[in-house]
Coordinates of C-alpha atoms in Angstrom, one line a residue:
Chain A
X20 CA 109.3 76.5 135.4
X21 CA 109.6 76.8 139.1
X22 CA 109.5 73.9 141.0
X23 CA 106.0 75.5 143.0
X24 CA 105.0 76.4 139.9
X25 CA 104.7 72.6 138.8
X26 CA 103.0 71.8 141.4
X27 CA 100.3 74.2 140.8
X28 CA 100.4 72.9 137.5
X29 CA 99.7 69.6 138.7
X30 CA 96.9 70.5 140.9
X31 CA 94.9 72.1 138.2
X32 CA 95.6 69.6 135.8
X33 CA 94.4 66.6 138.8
X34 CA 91.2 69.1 139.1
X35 CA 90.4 68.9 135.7
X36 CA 90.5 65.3 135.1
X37 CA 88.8 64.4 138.7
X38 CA 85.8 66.9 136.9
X39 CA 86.3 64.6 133.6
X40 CA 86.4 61.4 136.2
X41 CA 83.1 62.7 137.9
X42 CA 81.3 63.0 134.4
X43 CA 80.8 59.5 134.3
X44 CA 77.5 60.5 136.6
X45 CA 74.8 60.0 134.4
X46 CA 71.6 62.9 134.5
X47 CA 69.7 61.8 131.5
X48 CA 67.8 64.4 129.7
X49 CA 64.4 64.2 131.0
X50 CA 66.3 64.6 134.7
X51 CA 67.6 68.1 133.6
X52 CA 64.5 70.2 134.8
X53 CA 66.7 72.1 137.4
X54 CA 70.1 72.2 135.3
X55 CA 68.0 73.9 132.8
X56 CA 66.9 76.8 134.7
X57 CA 68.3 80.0 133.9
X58 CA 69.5 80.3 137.4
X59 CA 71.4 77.6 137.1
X60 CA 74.6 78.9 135.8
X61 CA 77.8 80.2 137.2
X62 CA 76.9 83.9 136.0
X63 CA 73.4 84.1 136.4
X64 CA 73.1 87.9 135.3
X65 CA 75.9 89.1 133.1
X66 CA 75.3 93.1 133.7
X67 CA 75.4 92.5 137.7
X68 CA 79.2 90.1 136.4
X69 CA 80.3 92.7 134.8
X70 CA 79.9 95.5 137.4
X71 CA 81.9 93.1 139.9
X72 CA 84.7 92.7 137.7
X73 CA 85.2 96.3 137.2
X74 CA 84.4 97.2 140.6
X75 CA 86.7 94.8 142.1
X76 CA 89.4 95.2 139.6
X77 CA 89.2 98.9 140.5
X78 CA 89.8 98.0 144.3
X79 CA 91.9 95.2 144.2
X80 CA 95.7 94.1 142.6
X81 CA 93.9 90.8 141.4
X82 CA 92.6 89.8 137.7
X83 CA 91.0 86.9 136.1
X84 CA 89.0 83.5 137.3
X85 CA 86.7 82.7 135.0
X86 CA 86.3 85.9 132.1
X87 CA 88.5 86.9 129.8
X88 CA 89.1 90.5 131.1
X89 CA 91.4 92.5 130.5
X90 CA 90.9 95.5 132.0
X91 CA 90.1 97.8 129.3
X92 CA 90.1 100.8 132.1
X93 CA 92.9 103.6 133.8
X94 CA 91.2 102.9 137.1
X95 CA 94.1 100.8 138.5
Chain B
X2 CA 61.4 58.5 138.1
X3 CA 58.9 55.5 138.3
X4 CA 57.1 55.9 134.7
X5 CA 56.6 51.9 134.5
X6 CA 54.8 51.7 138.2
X7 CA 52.4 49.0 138.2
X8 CA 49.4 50.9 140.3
X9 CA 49.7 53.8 137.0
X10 CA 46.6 53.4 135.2
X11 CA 47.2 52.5 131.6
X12 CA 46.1 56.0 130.2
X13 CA 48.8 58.0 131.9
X14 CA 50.9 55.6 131.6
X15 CA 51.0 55.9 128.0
X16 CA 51.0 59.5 128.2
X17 CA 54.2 59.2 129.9
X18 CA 55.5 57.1 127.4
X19 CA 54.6 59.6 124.7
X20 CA 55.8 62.5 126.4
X21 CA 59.5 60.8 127.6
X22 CA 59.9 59.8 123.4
X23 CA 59.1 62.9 122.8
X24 CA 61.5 64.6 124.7
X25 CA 63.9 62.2 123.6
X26 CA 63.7 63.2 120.0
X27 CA 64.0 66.8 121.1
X28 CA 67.0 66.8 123.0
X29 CA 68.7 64.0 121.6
X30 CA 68.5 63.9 117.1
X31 CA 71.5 62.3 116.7
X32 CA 70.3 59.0 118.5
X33 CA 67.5 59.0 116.4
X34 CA 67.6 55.6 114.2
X35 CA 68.7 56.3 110.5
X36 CA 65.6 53.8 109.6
X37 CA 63.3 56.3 111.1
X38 CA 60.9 58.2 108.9
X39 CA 62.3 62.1 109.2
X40 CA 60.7 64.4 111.1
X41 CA 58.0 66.8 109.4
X42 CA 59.8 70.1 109.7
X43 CA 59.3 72.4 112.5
X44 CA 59.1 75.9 111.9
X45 CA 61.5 78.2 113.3
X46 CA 60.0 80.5 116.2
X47 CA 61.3 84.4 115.5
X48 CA 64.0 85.9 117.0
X49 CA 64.0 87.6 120.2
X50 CA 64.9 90.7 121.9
X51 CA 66.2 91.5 124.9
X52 CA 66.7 94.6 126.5
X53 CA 68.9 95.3 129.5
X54 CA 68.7 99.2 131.2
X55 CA 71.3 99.0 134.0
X56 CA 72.2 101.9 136.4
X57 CA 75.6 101.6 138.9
X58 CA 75.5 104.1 142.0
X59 CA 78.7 104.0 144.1
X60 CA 80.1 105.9 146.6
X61 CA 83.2 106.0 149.0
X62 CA 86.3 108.7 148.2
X63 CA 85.2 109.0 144.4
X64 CA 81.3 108.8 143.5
X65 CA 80.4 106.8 140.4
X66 CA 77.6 107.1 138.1
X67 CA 77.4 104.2 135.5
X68 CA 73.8 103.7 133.2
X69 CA 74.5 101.0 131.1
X70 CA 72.4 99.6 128.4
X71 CA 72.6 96.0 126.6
X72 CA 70.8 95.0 123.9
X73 CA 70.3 91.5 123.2
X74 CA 69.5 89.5 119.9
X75 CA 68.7 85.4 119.7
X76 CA 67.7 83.2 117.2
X77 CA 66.3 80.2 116.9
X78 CA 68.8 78.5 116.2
X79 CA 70.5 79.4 119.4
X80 CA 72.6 82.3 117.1
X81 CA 72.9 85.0 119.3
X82 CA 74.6 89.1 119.5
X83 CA 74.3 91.4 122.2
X84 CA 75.9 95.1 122.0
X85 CA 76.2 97.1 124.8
X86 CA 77.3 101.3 125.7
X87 CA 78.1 102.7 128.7
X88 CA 78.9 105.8 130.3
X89 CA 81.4 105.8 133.2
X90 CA 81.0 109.1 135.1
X91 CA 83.3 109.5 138.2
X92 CA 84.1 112.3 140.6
X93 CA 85.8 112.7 143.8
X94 CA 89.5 111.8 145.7
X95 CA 92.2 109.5 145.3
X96 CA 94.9 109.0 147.3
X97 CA 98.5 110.2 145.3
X98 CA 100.4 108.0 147.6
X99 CA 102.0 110.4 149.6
X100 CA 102.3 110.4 153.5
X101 CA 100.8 112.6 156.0
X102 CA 103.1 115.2 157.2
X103 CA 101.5 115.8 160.9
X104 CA 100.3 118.9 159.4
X105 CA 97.9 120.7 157.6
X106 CA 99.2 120.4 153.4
X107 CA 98.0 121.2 150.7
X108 CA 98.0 118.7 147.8
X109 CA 98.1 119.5 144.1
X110 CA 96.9 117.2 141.6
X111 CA 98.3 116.7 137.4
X112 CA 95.0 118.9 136.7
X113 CA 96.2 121.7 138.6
X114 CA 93.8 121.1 141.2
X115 CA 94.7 121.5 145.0
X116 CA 93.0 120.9 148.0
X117 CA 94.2 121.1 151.7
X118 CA 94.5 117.5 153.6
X119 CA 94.2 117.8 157.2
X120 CA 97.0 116.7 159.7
X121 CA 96.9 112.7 160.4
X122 CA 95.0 112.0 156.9
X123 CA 96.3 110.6 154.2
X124 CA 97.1 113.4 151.2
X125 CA 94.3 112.7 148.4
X126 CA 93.5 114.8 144.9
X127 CA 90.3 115.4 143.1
X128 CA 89.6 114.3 140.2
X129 CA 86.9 113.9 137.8
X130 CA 86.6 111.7 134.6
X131 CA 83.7 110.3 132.1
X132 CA 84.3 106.8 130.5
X133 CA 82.5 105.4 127.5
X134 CA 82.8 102.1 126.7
X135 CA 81.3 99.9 124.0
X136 CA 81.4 96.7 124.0
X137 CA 79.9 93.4 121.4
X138 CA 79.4 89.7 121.5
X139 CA 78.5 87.4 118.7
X140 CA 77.8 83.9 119.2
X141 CA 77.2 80.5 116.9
X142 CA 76.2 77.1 118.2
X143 CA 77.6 74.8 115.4
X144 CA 76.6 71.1 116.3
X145 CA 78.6 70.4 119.6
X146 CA 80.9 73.6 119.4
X147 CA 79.6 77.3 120.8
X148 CA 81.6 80.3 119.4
X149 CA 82.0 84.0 120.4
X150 CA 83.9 86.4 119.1
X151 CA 83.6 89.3 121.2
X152 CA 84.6 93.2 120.9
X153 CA 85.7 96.3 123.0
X154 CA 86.3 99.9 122.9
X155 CA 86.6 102.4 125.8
X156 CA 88.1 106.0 125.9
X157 CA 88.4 108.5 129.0
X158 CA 90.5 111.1 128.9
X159 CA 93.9 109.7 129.9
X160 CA 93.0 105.9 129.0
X161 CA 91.8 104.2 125.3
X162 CA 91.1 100.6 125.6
X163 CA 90.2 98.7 122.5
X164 CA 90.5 94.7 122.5
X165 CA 89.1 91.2 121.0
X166 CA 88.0 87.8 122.9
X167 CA 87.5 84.8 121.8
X168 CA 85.7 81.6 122.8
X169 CA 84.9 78.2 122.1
X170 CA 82.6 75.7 124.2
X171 CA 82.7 71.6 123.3
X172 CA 80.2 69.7 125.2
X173 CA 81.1 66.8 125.3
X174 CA 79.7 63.0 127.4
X175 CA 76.0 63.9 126.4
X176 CA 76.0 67.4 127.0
X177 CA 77.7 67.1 130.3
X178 CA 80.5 67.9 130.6
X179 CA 81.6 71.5 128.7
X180 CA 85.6 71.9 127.6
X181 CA 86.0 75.9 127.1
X182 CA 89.2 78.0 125.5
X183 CA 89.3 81.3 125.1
X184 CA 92.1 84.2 124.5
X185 CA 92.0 87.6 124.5
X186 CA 94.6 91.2 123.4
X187 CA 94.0 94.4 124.9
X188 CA 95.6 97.3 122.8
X189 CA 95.8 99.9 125.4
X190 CA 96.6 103.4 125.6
X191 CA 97.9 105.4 128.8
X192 CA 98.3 109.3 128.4
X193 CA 98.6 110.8 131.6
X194 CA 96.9 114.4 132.0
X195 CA 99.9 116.9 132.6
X196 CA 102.4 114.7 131.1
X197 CA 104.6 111.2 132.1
X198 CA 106.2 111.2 135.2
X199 CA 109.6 109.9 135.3
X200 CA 110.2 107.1 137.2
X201 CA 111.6 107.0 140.7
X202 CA 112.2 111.1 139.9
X203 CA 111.0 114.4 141.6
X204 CA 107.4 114.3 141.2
X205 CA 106.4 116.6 138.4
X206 CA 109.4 115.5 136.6
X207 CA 108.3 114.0 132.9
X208 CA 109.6 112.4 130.0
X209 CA 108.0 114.1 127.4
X210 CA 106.1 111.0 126.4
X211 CA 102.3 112.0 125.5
X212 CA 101.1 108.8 125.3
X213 CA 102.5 105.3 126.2
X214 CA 101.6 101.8 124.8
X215 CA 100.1 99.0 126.9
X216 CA 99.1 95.4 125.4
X217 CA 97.6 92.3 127.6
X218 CA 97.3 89.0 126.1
X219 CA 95.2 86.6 128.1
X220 CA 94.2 82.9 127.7
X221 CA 91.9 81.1 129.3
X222 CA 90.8 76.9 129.9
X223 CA 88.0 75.4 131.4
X224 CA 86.0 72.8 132.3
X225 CA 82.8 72.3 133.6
X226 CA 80.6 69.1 134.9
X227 CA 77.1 68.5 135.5
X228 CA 77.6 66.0 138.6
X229 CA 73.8 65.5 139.6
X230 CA 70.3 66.5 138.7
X231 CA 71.4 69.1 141.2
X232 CA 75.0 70.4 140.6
X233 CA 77.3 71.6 138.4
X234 CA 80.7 72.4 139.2
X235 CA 83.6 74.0 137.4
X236 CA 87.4 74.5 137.3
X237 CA 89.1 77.2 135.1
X238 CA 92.7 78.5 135.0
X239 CA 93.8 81.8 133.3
X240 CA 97.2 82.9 132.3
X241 CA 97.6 87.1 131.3
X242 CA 100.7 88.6 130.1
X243 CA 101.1 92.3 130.0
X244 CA 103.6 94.7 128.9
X245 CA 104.1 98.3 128.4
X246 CA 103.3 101.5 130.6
X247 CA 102.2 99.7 133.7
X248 CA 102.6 102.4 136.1
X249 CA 99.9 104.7 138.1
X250 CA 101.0 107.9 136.4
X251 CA 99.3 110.1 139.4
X252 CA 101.1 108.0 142.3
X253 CA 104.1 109.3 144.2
X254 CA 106.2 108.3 147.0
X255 CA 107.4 110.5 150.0
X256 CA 110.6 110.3 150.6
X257 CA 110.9 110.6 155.0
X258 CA 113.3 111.7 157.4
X259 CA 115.0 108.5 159.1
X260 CA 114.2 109.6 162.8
X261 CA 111.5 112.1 162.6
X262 CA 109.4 110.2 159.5
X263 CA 108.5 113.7 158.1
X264 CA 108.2 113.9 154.6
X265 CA 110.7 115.8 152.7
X266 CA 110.3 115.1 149.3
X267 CA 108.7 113.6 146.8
X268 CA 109.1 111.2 143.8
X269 CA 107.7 109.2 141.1
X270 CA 106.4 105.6 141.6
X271 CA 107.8 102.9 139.1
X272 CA 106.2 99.5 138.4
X273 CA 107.9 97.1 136.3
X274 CA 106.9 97.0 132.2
X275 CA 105.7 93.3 131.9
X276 CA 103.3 91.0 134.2
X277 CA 102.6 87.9 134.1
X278 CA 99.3 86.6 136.3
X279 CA 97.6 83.8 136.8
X280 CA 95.0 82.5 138.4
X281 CA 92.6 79.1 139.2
X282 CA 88.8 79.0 140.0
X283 CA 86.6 76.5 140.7
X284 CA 82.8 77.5 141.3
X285 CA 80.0 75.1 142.0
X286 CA 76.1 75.4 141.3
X287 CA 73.7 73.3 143.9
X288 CA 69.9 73.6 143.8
X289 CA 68.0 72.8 147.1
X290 CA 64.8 71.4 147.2
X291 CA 64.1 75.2 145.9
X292 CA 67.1 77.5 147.1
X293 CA 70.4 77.3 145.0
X294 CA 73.6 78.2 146.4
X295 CA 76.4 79.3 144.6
X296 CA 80.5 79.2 145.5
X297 CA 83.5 80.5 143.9
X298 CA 87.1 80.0 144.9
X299 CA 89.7 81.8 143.1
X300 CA 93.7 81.7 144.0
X301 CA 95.4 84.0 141.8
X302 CA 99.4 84.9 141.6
X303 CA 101.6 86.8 139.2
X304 CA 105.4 87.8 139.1
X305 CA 105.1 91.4 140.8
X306 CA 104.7 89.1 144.3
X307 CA 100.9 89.2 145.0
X308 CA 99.1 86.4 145.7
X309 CA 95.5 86.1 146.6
X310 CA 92.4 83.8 147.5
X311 CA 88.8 85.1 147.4
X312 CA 86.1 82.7 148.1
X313 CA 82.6 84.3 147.4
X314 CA 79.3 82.8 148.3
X315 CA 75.3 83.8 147.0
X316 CA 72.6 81.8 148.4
X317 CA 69.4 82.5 146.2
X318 CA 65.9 82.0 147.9
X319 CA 62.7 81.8 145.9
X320 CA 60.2 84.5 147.9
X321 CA 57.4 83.0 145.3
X322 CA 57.3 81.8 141.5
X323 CA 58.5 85.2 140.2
X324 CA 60.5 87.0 142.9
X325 CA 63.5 85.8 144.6
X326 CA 66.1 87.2 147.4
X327 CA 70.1 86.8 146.9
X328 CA 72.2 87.2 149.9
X329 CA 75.9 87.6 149.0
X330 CA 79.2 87.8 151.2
X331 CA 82.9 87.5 149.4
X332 CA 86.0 87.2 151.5
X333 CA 89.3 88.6 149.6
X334 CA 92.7 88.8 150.8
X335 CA 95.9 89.7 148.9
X336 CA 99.4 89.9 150.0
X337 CA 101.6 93.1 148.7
X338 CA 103.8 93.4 145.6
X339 CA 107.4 93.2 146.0
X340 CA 108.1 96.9 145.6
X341 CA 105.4 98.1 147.5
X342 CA 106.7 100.5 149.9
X343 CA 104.7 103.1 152.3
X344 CA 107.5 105.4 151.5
X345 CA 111.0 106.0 151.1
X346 CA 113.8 106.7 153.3
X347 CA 116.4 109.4 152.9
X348 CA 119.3 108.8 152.4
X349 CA 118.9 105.3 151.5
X350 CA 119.9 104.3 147.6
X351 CA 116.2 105.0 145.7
X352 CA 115.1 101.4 144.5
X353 CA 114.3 100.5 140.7
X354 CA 110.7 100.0 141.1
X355 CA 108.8 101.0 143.9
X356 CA 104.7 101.8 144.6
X357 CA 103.2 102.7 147.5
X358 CA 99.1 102.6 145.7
X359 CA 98.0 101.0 149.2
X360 CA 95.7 98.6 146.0
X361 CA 99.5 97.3 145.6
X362 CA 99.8 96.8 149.9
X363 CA 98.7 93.7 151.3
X364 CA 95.0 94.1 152.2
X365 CA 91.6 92.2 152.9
X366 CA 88.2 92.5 151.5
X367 CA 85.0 92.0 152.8
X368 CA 81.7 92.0 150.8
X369 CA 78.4 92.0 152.4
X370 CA 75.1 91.9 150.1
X371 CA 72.0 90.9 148.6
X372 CA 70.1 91.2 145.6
X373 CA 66.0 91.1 144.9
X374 CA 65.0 90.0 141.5
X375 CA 61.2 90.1 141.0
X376 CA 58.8 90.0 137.2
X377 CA 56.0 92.3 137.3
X378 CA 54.5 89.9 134.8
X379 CA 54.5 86.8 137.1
X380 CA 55.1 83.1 135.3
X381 CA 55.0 85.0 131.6
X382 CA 58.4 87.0 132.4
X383 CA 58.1 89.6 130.1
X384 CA 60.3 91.6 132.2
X385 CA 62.7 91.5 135.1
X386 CA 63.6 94.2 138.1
X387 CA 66.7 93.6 139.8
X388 CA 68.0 95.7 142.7
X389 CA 71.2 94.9 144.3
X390 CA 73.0 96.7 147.6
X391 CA 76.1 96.0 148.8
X392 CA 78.8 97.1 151.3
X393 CA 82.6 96.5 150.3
X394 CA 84.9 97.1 153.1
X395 CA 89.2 96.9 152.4
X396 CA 91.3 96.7 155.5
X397 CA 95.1 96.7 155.7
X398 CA 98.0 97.0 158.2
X399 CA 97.3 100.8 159.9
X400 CA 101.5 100.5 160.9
X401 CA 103.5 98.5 158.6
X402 CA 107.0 97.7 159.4
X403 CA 109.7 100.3 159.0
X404 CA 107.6 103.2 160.2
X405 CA 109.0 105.9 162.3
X406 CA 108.3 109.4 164.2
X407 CA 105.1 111.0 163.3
X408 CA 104.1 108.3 161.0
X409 CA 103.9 105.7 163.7
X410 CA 100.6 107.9 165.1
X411 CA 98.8 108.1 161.9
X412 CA 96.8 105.7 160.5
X413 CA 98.6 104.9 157.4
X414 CA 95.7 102.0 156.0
X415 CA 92.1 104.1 156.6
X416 CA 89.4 101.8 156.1
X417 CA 88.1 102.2 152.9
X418 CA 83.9 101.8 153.3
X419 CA 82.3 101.2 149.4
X420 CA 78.6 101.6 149.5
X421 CA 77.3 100.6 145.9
X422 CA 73.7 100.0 144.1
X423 CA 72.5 98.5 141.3
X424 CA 69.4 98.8 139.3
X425 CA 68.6 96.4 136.4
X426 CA 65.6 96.5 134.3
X427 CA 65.3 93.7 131.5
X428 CA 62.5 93.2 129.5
X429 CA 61.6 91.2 126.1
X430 CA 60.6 92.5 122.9

């Protein structure tokens, strides 16, 4: 493994744990009104996801983030 | 939350009490003291259906015509399926990755198609295709663990796509904090209409391959963290491998005159068989007082030399209970692949690989939007309009180094101007 490639490594795994670190925030469960909205997701409509990915994927030399896709198209 | 206030009066007080045990028991059984009398059973509410009619309009070069529809299945105890077919109709012209010649030219496509390009723009072929693609998801809660196992199928003419994904969610510290892993394999087919080009050959040169192999394996770990009462936040990182028949089978180089830049030939592009990408994201959830903004970052890189960072941004605003608006704006920017060339030299020794798909060429992206999400049904939600419009511009470098003669006054990067719609209609059975 390259030696940049370590690093990046590193800064993914220090993301990870400062997310882990940060979970030590309490929001007990009668103080999730908002966290439960629908709306309150990363994806918040999965058709209007999907359409990006493809059309983005079409347009650009980039793949992945947060879905598993992989590809499953000629378009590029 | 001040539920022990002294100026309460004692009724709602209690009420409060009642309701916050209550909601204890609900969210949280397993706290529930093994002493305690069990719970008289609850019955199960029924399934429900969901229904998702979605249409895609898009239009720049090629026009695209997508109706999708999704159905959705979900039990009560949070078991769910959703299948899902679309059609992928697309007409229109691609660039071949030829140069202009400073004249008229006409341009032939695999089809047999030609069309005449004019002087200074860059030499495109028309091309029409229809896509269908199915795709499934299954999904089982089982105590703190989520699974999916998820399925794929697409064929178009010269492309079959049929693949697997699989998931699973831990929550973990209360519910807090999710741990995700996934992986998915892509069993790919390429089979070029008129044949396979050979690579780094005189265009229209093939190698008698119908059909070519192409597999992607992909892996993915996450994590996400509820912070506040008001944010979440997550990090992911995803790792793809491909191999196979990686190269556009319609894209061609020109091979220029040193001095003069005209092109005097022609020859097949090459990409390398395998790929390896990568890529981190970290997105973030924050609800307002009532408007909830949402960020992505991703940095992505692989081994063909592309790097890129796109940081996208959606800001939703309640317009009242049951109608909201959704501006959106994504910045992208990529740097080019190794091989990428905007065409070859004569004379000079042909490379091994070499592309010059300007989607390979270093480029930005800008993506300017909104959305409108409203229920005809108000607070009961029986069903859900949304309508989304947005403008996708790509920009690149007009000149790139190494040009010469006629092609240093034509505009080798035109702007490419995506205008695109969506319609979604969802409603519950």
């Amino acid at each position: 493994m390259k030696n940049h490639q370590r690093r990046r490594l590193r800064s993914v795994v220090a993301l990870i744990l400062c997310s882990g670190a940060a979970g030590c925030a309490t929001v007990k469960p009668w103080d999730r009104d908002l966290l439960a909205k629908p709306e309150m997701q990363f994806v918040t409509c999965a058709q209007l996801h999907a359409i990006d990915e493809h059309v983005y994927f079409s347009k650009e030399a980039s793949l992945g983030g947060s879905s598993l896709a992989g590809g499953g198209c000629g378009c590029n | 939350m001040q539920l022990d206030a002294p100026e309460r009066p004692r009724a709602v007080r209690a009420k409060l009490r009642t309701a916050t045990c209550l909601l204890l028991t609900a969210v949280a059984p397993r706290f529930a003291h093994a002493a305690d009398p069990p719970a008289p059973p609850v019955p199960a509410s029924p399934p429900t259906s969901q229904i998702d009619l979605t249409g895609l309009f898009y239009s720049e070069r090629i026009r695209v015509l997508e109706p999708t529809m999704r159905y959705t299945r979900t039990y009560s105890s949070g078991r769910s399926f959703f299948g899902q077919v679309s059609v992928d109709s697309v007409t229109g012209a691609s660039p071949n990755g030829t140069l202009p010649t400073g004249r008229t030219q006409t341009v032939t496509s695999a089809s047999g198609r030609s069309r005449s390009v004019s002087a200074n723009s860059i030499p495109t072929v028309n091309f029409s295709d229809t896509r269908i693609a199915l795709d499934g998801e299954w999904q089982q809660p089982v105590k703190m663990f989520a699974f999916s196992l998820g399925g794929h199928f697409s064929h178009e003419k010269d492309y079959q796509s049929e693949g697997v994904t699989g998931r699973v969610a831990i929550d973990l510290n209360h519910k807090l904090t999710t741990l995700s892993l996934g992986g998915g394999y892509n069993n790919d087919v390429v089979s070029p209409v008129g044949g396979t080009s050979v690579g780094m050959a005189p265009y229209g040169e093939l190698t008698g391959a119908a059909s070519n192999p192409k597999h992607v394996k992909t892996a993915l770990v996450g994590v996400s963290q509820v912070l506040s009462r008001k944010w979440l936040v997550g990090v992911s990182a995803s790792l793809s491998s491909e191999d196979g028949y990686l190269t556009d089978p319609y894209k061609a180089l020109s091979i220029i005159d040193a001095t003069t830049g005209i092109p005097l030939a022609q020859v097949s592009e090459q990409r390398p068989d395998t790929r390896q990408r990568r890529s981190v994201q970290g997105d973030s959830v924050y609800h307002f007082t009532s408007n909830i903004l949402y960020l992505s970052y991703r940095r992505y890189w692989d081994d063909w030399g592309i790097g890129s960072h796109t940081i996208d941004a959606r800001y939703r605003l309640p317009v009242t209970s049951a109608a909201f608006v959704e501006p959106h704006v994504r910045f992208y920017t990529q740097t080019a692949a190794d091989f990428y060339r905007f065409g070859l030299v004569q004379g000079a020794p042909l490379p091994q690989y070499a592309t010059s798909d300007y989607r390979m060429a270093g480029l930005q992206s800008v993506t300017l939007g909104a959305t409108i999400g409203f229920a005809p049904g108000g607070r009961r939600r029986t069903s859900e309009w949304t309508v989304r419009a947005e403008y996708v511009g790509q920009f690149g470098d007009s000149s790139p180094p190494g040009t010469v003669g006629v092609q240093t006054r034509i505009d080798l990067f035109p702007a490419v101007n995506v205008f695109s719609m969506v319609v979604n209609y969802r409603f519950n059975r």
